[in-house]
mmCIF file of C-alpha atoms and ligand atoms in Angstrom:
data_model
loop_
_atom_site.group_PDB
_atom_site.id
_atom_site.type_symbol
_atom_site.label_atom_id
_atom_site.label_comp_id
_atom_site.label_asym_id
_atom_site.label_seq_id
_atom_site.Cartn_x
_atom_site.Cartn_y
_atom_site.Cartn_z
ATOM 1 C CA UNK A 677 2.172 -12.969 -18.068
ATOM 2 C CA UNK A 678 4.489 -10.404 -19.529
ATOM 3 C CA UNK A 679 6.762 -8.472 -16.658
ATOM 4 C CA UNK A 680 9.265 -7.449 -19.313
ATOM 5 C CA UNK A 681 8.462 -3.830 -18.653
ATOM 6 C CA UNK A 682 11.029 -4.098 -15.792
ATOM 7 C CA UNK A 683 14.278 -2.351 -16.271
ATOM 8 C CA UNK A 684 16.975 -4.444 -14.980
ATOM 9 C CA UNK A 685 18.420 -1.669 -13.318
ATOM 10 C CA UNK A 686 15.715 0.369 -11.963
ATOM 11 C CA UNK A 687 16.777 3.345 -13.931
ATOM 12 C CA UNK A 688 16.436 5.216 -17.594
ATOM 13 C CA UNK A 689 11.975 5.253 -17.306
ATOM 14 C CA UNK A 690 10.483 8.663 -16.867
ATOM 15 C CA UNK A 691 6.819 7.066 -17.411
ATOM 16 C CA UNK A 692 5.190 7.637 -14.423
ATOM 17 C CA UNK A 693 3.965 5.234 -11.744
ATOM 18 C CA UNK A 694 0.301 5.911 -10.880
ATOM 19 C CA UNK A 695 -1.878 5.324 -7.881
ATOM 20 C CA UNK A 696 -5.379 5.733 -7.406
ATOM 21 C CA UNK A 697 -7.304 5.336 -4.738
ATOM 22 C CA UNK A 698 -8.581 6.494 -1.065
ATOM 23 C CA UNK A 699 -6.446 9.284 0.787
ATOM 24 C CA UNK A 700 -7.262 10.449 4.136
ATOM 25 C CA UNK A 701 -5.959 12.739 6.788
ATOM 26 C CA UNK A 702 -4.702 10.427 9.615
ATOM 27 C CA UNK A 703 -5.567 11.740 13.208
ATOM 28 C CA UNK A 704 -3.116 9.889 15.505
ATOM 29 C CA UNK A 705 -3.096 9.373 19.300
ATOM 30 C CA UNK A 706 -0.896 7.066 21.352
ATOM 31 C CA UNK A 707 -1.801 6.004 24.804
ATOM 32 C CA UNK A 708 -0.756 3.818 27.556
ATOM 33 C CA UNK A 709 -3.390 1.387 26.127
ATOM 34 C CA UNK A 710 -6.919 1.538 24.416
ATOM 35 C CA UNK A 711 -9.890 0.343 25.816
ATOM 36 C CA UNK A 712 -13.691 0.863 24.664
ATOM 37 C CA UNK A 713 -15.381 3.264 27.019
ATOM 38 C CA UNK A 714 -11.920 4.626 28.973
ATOM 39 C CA UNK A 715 -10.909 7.853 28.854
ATOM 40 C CA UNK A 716 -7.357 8.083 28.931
ATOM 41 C CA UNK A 717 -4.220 11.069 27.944
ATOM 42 C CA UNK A 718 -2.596 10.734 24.561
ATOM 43 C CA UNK A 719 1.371 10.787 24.934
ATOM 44 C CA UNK A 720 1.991 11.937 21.229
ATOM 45 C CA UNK A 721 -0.778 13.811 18.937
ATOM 46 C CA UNK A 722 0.176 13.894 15.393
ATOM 47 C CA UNK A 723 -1.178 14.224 11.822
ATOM 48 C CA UNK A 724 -0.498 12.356 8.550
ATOM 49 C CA UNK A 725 -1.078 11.421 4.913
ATOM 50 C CA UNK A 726 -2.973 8.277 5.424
ATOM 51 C CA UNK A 727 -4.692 5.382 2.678
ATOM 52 C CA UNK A 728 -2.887 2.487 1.180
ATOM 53 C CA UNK A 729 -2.453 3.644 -1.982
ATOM 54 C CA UNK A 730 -0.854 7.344 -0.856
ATOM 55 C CA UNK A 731 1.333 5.912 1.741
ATOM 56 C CA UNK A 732 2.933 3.473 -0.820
ATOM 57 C CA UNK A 733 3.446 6.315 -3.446
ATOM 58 C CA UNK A 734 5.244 7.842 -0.375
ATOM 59 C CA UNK A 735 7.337 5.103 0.416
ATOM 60 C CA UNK A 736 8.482 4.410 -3.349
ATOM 61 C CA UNK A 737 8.513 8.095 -3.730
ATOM 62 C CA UNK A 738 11.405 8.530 -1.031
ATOM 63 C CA UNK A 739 12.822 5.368 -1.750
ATOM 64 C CA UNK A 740 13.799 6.642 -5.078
ATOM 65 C CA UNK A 741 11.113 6.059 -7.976
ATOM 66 C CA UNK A 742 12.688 5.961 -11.202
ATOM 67 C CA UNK A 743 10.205 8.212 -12.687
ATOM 68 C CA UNK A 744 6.769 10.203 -11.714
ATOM 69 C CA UNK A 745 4.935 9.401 -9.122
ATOM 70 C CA UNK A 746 1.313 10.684 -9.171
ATOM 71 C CA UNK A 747 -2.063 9.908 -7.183
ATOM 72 C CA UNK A 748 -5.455 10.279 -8.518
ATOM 73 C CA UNK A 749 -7.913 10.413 -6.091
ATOM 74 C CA UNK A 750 -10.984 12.177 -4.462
ATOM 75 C CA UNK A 751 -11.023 15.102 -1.987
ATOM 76 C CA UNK A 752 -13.014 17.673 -0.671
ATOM 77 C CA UNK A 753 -12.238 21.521 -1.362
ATOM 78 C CA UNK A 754 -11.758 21.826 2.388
ATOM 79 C CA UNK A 755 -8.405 22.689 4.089
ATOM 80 C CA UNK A 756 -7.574 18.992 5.347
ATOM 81 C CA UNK A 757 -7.668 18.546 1.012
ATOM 82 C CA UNK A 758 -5.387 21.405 0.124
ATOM 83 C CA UNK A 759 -2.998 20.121 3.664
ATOM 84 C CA UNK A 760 -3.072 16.653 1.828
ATOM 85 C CA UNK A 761 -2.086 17.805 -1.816
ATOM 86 C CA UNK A 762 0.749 19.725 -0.284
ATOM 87 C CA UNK A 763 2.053 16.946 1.905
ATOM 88 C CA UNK A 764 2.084 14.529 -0.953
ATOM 89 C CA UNK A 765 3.975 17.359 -2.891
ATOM 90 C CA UNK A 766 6.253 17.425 -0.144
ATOM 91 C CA UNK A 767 6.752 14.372 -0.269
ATOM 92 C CA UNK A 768 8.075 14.308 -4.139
ATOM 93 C CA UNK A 769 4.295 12.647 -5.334
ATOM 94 C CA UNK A 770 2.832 14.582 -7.914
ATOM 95 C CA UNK A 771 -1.288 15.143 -6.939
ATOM 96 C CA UNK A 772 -1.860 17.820 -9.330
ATOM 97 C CA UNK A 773 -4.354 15.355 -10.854
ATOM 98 C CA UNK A 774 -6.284 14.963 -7.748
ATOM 99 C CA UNK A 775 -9.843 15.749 -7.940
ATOM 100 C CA UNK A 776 -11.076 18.453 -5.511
ATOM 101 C CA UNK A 777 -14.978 18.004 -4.760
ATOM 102 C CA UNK A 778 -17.007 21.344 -3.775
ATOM 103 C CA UNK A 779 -18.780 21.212 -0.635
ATOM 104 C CA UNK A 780 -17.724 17.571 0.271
ATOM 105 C CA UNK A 781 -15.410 16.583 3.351
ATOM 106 C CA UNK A 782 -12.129 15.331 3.277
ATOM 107 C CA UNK A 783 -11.451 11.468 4.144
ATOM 108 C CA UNK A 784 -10.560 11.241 7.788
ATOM 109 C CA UNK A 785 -9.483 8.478 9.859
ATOM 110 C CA UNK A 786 -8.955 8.591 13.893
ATOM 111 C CA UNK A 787 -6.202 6.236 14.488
ATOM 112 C CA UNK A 788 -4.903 5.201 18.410
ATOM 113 C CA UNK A 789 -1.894 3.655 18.926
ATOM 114 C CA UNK A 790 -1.518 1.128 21.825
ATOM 115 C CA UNK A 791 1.953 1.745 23.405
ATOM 116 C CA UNK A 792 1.912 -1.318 24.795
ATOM 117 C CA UNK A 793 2.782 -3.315 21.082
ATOM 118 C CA UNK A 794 2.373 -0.162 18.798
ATOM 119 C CA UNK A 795 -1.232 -1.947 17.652
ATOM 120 C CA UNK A 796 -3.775 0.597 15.444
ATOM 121 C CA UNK A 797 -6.964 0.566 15.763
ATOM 122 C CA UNK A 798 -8.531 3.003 12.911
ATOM 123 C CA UNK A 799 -12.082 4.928 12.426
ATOM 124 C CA UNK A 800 -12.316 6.192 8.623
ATOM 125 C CA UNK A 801 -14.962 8.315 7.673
ATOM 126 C CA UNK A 802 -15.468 9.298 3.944
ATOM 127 C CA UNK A 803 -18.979 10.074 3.601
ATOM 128 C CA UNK A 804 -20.097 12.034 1.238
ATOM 129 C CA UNK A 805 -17.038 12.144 -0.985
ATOM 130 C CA UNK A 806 -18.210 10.418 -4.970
ATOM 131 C CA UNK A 807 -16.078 8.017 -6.745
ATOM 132 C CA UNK A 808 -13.165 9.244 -8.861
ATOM 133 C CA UNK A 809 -14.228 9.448 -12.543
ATOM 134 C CA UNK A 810 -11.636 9.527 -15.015
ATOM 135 C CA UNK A 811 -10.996 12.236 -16.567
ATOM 136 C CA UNK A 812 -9.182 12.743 -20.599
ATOM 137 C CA UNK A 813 -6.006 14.132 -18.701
ATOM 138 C CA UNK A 814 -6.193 10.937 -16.288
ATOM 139 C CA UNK A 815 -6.741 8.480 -19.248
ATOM 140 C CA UNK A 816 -3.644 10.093 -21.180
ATOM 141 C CA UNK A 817 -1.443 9.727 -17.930
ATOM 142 C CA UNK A 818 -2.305 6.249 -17.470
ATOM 143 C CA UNK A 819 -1.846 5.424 -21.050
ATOM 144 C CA UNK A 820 1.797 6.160 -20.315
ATOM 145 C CA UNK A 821 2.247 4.888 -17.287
ATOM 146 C CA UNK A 822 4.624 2.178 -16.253
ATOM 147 C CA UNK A 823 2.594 0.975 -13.625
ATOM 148 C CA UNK A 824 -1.006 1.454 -11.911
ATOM 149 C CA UNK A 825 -1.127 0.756 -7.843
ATOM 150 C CA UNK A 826 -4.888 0.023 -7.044
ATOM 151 C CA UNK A 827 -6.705 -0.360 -3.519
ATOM 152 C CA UNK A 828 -9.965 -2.040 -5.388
ATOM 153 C CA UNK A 829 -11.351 1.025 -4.408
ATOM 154 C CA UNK A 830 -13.594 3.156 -7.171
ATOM 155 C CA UNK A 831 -13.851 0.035 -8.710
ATOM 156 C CA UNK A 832 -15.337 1.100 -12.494
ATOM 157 C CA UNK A 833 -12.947 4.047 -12.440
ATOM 158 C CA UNK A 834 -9.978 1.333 -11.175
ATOM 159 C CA UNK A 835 -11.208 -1.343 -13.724
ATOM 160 C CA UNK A 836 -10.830 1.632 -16.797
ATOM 161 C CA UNK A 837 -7.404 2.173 -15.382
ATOM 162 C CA UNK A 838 -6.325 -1.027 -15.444
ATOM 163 C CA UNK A 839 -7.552 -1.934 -18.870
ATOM 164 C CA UNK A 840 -5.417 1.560 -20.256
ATOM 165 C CA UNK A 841 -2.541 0.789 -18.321
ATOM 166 C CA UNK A 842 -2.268 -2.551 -19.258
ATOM 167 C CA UNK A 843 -3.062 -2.098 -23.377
ATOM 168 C CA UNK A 844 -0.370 0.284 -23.087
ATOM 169 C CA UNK A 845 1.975 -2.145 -21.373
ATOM 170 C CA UNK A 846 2.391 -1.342 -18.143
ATOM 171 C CA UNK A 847 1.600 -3.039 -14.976
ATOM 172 C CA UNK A 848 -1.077 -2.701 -12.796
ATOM 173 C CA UNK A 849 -1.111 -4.022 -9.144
ATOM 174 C CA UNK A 850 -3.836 -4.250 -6.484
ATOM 175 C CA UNK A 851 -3.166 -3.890 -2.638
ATOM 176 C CA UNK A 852 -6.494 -6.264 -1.806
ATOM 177 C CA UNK A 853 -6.557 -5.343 1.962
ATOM 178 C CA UNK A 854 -10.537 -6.332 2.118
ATOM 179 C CA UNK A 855 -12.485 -8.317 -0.387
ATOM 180 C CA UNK A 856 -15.650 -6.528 -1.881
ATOM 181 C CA UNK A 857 -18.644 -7.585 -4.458
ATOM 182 C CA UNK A 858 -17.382 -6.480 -7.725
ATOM 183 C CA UNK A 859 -13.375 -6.963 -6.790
ATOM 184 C CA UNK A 860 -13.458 -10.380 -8.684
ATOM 185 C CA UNK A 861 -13.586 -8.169 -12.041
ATOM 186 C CA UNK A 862 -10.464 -6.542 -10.782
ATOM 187 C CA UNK A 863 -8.746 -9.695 -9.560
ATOM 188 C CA UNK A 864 -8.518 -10.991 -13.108
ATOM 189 C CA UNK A 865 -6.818 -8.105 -14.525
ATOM 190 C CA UNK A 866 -4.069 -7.249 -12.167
ATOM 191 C CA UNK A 867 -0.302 -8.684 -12.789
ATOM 192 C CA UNK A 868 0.606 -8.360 -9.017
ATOM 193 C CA UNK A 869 -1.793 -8.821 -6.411
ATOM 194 C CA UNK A 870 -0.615 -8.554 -2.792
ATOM 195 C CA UNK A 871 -3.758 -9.223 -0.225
ATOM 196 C CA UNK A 872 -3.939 -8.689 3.216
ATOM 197 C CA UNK A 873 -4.363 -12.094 5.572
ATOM 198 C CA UNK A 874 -8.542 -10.780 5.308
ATOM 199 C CA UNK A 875 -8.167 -9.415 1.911
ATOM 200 C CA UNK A 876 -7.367 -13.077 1.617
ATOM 201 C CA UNK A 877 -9.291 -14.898 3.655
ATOM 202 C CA UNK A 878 -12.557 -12.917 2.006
ATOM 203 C CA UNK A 879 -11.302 -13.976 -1.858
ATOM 204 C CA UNK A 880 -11.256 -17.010 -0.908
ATOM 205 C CA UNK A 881 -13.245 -18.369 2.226
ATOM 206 C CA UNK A 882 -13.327 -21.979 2.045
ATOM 207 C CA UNK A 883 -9.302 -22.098 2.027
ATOM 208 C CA UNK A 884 -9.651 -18.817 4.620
ATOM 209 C CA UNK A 885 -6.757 -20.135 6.650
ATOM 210 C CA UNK A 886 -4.553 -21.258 4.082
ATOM 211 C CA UNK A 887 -2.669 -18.504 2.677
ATOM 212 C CA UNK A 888 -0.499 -20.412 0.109
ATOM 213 C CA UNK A 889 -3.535 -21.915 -1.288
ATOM 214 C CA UNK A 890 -4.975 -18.360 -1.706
ATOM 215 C CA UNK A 891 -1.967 -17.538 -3.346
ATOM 216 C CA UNK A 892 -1.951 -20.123 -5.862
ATOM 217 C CA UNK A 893 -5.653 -19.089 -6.545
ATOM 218 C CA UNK A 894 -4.542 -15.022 -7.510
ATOM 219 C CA UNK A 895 -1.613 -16.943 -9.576
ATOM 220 C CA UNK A 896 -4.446 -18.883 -11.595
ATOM 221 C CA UNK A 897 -6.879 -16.005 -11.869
ATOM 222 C CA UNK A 898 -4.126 -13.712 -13.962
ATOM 223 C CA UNK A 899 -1.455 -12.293 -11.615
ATOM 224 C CA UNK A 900 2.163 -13.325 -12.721
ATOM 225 C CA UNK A 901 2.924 -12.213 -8.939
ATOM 226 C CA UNK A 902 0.766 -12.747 -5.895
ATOM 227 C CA UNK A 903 0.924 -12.699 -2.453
ATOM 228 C CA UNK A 904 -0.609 -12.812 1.377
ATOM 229 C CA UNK A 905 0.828 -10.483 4.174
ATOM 230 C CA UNK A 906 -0.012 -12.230 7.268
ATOM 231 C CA UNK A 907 1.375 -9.166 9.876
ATOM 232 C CA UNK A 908 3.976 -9.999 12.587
ATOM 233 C CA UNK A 909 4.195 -13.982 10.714
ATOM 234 C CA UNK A 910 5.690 -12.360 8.276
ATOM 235 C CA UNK A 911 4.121 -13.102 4.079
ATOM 236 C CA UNK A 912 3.715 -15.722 1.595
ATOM 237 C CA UNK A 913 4.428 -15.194 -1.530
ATOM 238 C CA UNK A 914 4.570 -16.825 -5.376
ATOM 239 C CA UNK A 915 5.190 -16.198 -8.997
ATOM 240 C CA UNK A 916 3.154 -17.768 -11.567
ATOM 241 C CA UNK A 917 4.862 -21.113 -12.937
ATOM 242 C CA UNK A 918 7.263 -20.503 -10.338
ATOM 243 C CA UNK A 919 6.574 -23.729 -7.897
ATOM 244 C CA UNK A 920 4.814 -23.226 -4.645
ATOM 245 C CA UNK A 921 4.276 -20.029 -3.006
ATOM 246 C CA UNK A 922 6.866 -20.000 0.187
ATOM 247 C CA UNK A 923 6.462 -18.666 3.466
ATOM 248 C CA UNK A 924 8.732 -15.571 4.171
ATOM 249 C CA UNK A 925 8.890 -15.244 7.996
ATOM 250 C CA UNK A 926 8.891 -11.303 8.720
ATOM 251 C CA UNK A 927 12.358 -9.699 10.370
ATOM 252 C CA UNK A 928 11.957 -9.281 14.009
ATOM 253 C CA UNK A 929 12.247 -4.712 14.050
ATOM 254 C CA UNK A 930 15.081 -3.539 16.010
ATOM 255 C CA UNK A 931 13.916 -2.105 18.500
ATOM 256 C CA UNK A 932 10.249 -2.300 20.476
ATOM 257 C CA UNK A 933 7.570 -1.779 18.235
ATOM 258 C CA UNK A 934 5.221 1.704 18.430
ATOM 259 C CA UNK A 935 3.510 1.896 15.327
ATOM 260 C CA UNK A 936 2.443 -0.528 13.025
ATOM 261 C CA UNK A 937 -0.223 1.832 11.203
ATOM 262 C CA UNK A 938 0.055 1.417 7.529
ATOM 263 C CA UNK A 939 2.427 -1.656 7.399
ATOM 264 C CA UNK A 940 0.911 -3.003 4.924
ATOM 265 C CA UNK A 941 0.537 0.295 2.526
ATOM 266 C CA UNK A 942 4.385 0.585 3.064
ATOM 267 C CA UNK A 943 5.223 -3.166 2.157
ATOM 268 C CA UNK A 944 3.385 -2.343 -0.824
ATOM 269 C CA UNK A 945 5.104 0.898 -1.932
ATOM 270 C CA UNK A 946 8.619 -0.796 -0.878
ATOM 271 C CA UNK A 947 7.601 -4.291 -2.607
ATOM 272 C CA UNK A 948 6.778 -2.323 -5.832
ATOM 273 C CA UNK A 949 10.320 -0.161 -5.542
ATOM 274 C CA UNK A 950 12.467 -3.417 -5.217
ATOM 275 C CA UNK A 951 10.088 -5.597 -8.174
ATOM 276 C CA UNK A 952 10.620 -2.654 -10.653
ATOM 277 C CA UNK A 953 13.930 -2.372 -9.716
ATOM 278 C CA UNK A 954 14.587 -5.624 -10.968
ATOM 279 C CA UNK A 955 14.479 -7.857 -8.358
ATOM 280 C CA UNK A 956 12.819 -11.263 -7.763
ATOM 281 C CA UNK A 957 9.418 -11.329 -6.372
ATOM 282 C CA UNK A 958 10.623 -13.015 -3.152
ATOM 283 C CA UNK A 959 13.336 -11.005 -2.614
ATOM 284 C CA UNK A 960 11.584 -8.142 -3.487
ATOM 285 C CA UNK A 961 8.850 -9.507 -0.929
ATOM 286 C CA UNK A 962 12.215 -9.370 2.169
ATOM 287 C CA UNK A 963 13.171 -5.573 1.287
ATOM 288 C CA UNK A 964 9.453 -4.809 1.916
ATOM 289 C CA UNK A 965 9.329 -6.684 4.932
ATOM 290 C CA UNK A 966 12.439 -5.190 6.103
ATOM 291 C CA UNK A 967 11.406 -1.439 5.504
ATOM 292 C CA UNK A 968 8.215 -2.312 7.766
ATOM 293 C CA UNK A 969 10.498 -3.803 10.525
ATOM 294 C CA UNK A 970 12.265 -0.989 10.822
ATOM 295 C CA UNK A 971 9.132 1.357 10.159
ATOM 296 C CA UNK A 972 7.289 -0.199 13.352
ATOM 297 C CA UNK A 973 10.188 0.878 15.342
ATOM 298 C CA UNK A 974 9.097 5.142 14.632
ATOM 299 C CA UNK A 975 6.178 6.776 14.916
ATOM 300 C CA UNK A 976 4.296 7.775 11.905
ATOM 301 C CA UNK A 977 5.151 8.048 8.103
ATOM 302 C CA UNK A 978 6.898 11.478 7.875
ATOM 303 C CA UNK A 979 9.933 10.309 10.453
ATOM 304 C CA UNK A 980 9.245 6.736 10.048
ATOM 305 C CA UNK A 981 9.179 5.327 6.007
ATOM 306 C CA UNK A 982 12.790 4.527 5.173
ATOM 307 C CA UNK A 983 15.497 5.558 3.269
ATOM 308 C CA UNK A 984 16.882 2.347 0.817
ATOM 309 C CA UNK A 985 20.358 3.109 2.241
ATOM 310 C CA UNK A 986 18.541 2.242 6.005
ATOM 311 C CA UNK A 987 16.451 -0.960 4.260
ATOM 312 C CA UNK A 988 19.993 -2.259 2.733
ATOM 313 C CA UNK A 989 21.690 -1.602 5.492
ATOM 314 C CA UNK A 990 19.468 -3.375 7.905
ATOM 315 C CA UNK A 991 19.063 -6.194 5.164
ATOM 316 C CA UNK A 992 23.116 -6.245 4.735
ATOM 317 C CA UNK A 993 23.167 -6.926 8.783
ATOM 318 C CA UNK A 994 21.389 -10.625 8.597
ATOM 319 C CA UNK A 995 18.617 -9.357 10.713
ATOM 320 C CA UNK A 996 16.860 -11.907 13.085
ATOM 321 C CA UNK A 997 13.571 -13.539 11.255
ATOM 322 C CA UNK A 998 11.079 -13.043 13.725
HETATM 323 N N1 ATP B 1298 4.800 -6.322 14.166
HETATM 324 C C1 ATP B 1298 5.486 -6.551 13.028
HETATM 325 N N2 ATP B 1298 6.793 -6.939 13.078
HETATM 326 C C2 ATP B 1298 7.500 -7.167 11.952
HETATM 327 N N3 ATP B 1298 6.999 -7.047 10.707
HETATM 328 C C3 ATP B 1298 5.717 -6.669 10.593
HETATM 329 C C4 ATP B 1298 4.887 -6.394 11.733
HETATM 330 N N4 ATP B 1298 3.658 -6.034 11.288
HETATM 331 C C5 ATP B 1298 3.710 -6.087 9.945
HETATM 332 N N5 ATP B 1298 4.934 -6.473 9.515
HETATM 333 C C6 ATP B 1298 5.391 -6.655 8.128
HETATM 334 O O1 ATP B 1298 4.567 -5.875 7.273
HETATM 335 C C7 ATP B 1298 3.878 -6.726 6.339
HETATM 336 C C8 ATP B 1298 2.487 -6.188 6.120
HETATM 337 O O2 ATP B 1298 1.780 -6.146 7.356
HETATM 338 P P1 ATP B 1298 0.252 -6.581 7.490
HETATM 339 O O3 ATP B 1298 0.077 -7.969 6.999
HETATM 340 O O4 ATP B 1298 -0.147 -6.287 8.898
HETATM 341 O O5 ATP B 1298 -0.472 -5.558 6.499
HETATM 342 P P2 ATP B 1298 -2.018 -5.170 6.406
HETATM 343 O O6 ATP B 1298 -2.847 -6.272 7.000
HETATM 344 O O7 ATP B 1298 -2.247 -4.786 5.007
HETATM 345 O O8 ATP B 1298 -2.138 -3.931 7.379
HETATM 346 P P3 ATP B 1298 -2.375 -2.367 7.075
HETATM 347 O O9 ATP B 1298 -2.611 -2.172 5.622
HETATM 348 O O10 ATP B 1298 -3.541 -2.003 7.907
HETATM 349 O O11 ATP B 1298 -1.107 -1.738 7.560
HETATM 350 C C9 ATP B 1298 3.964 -8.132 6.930
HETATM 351 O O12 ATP B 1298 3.977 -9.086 5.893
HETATM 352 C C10 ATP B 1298 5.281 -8.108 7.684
HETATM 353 O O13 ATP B 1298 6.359 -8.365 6.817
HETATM 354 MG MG1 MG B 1299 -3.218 -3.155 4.072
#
């Protein structure tokens, strides 16, 4: 499949990069450790931008895009909606495009952090809130865009973007963190598909423990890129007609980890940064894994998604593979 659209130098393209998919407001607690039915005191309260496909925007975003970055999505016309438009702003992603729904709530997910190995355990509620439909302004952004970040999400509104994008020649990539009816469609027309260990496992259930294989299976269905993220064990990754997928072990972080909310949504914002920016899908694949090591090390996005000088430095330092 075609990845010419890459500059070689990750600079000189003002098209933008586009994401759509589900934001939410992130309510975050940590505590000495989570149990069902406990009641316990939260050491640190905080609040975020939270969904894959915003927190990757984020992370590319700060890690220097070389163009746009913009998010379509759905939110209510409540304040957590106008809080999350002006934190993305903030944060150098465009959501002027996002659609504001009257009378519907915000997305909102309860998060708890263990302290005991920074694990999340998340509660996302985003009743009520329709499907993005594309709008003409949406269809003339993604007709320009250089590439499309998906979350499967909104799938006949994702599936439209995907077919634009790519008839205008740009890329489209899906971040298939869990496997739904209908996501096959998608699966098909994506160039880079990155999958969670039960994104997966739920593609593909009779080879549900055998990442590689799953791999090879995204690399026959259309992607020119896939990949498995398999959490502390680190990723798997493999380009089509590029020999077998290989196991990249993930970089022990630096220090103990607090936080591993939104790994994955970060590997995928710092994955995309590094692939655009002209480098090969594996070691594209290590700066990602990289930023997360050093991300599970700080608490939350705002202080903890890193710079590239802290990923290159860290990467310069032969870090440990855990
Ligand atoms: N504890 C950890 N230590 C080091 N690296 C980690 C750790 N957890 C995650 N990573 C890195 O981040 C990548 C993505 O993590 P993971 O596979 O957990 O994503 P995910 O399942 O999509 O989770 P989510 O989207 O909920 O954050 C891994 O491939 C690995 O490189
Ligand atoms: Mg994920």
């Amino acid at each position: 499949m075609e990845t010419g659209q890459r500059p070689s130098d990750g600079s000189g393209d003002d098209r933008p990069i586009v994401g759509l998919g589900l934001v939410n407001k992130d309510f975050v607690a940590r505590v000495p450790a989570w149990e069902r039915d406990t009641k316990t005191n939260a050491s640190v309260y905080f609040e975020q931008v939270g969904g894959p496909v915003p927190v990757a925007l984020t992370a590319l975003a700060r890690l220097g895009a070389p163009g746009p970055v913009v998010f379509l999505g759905v939110v209510g016309d409540d304040r957590d909606g106008d809080e999350l438009a002006c934190a993305l702003a903030d944060e150098g992603v465009d959501a002027a495009h996002l659609v504001r729904v009257p009378g519907a709530s915000t997305s909102k997910s309860l998060v708890v952090l263990d302290e005991r190995d920074g694990a999340r355990s998340v509660a996302n509620y985003a009743g009520g809130l329709p499907p993005l439909t594309l709008s003409p302004a949406h269809e003339a952004l993604l007709a320009r865009a250089r590439l499309l970040h998906l979350d499967g999400r909104d799938l006949p509104a994702g599936l439209r973007a995907a077919e634009i994008v790519q008839s205008n020649g740009g890329l489209v990539s899906l971040d298939l963190g869990t496997m739904r009816p209908g996501r096959e469609a998608l699966l098909a027309r994506c160039d880079i598909v990155l999958a969670s260990r039960k994104g997966g496992a739920g593609a593909f259930p009779e080879v549900a423990d055998a990442p590689a294989e799953q791999v090879e299976r995204f690399l026959r269905l259309g992607a020119s890129v896939a990949g498995v993220t398999l959490g502390a064990a680190g990723s798997v990754v493999g380009v089509h007609e590029g020999g077998p997928p290989i196991h990249l072990p993930a970089f022990a972080p630096p220090g103990p980890v607090v936080d591993t909310c939104g790994a994955g949504d970060l590997f995928h914002g710092a994955f995309l940064w590094a692939y655009l920016s002209g480098r090969d899908p594996r070691a594209a694949a290590d700066f990602a894994q990289a930023a997360v090591a050093l991300r599970t090390t700080r608490l939350g996005n705002e202080a903890g998604l890193p710079a590239r000088a802290e990923v290159e430095a860290f990467l310069a330092s032969t870090p440990v593979r855990a």
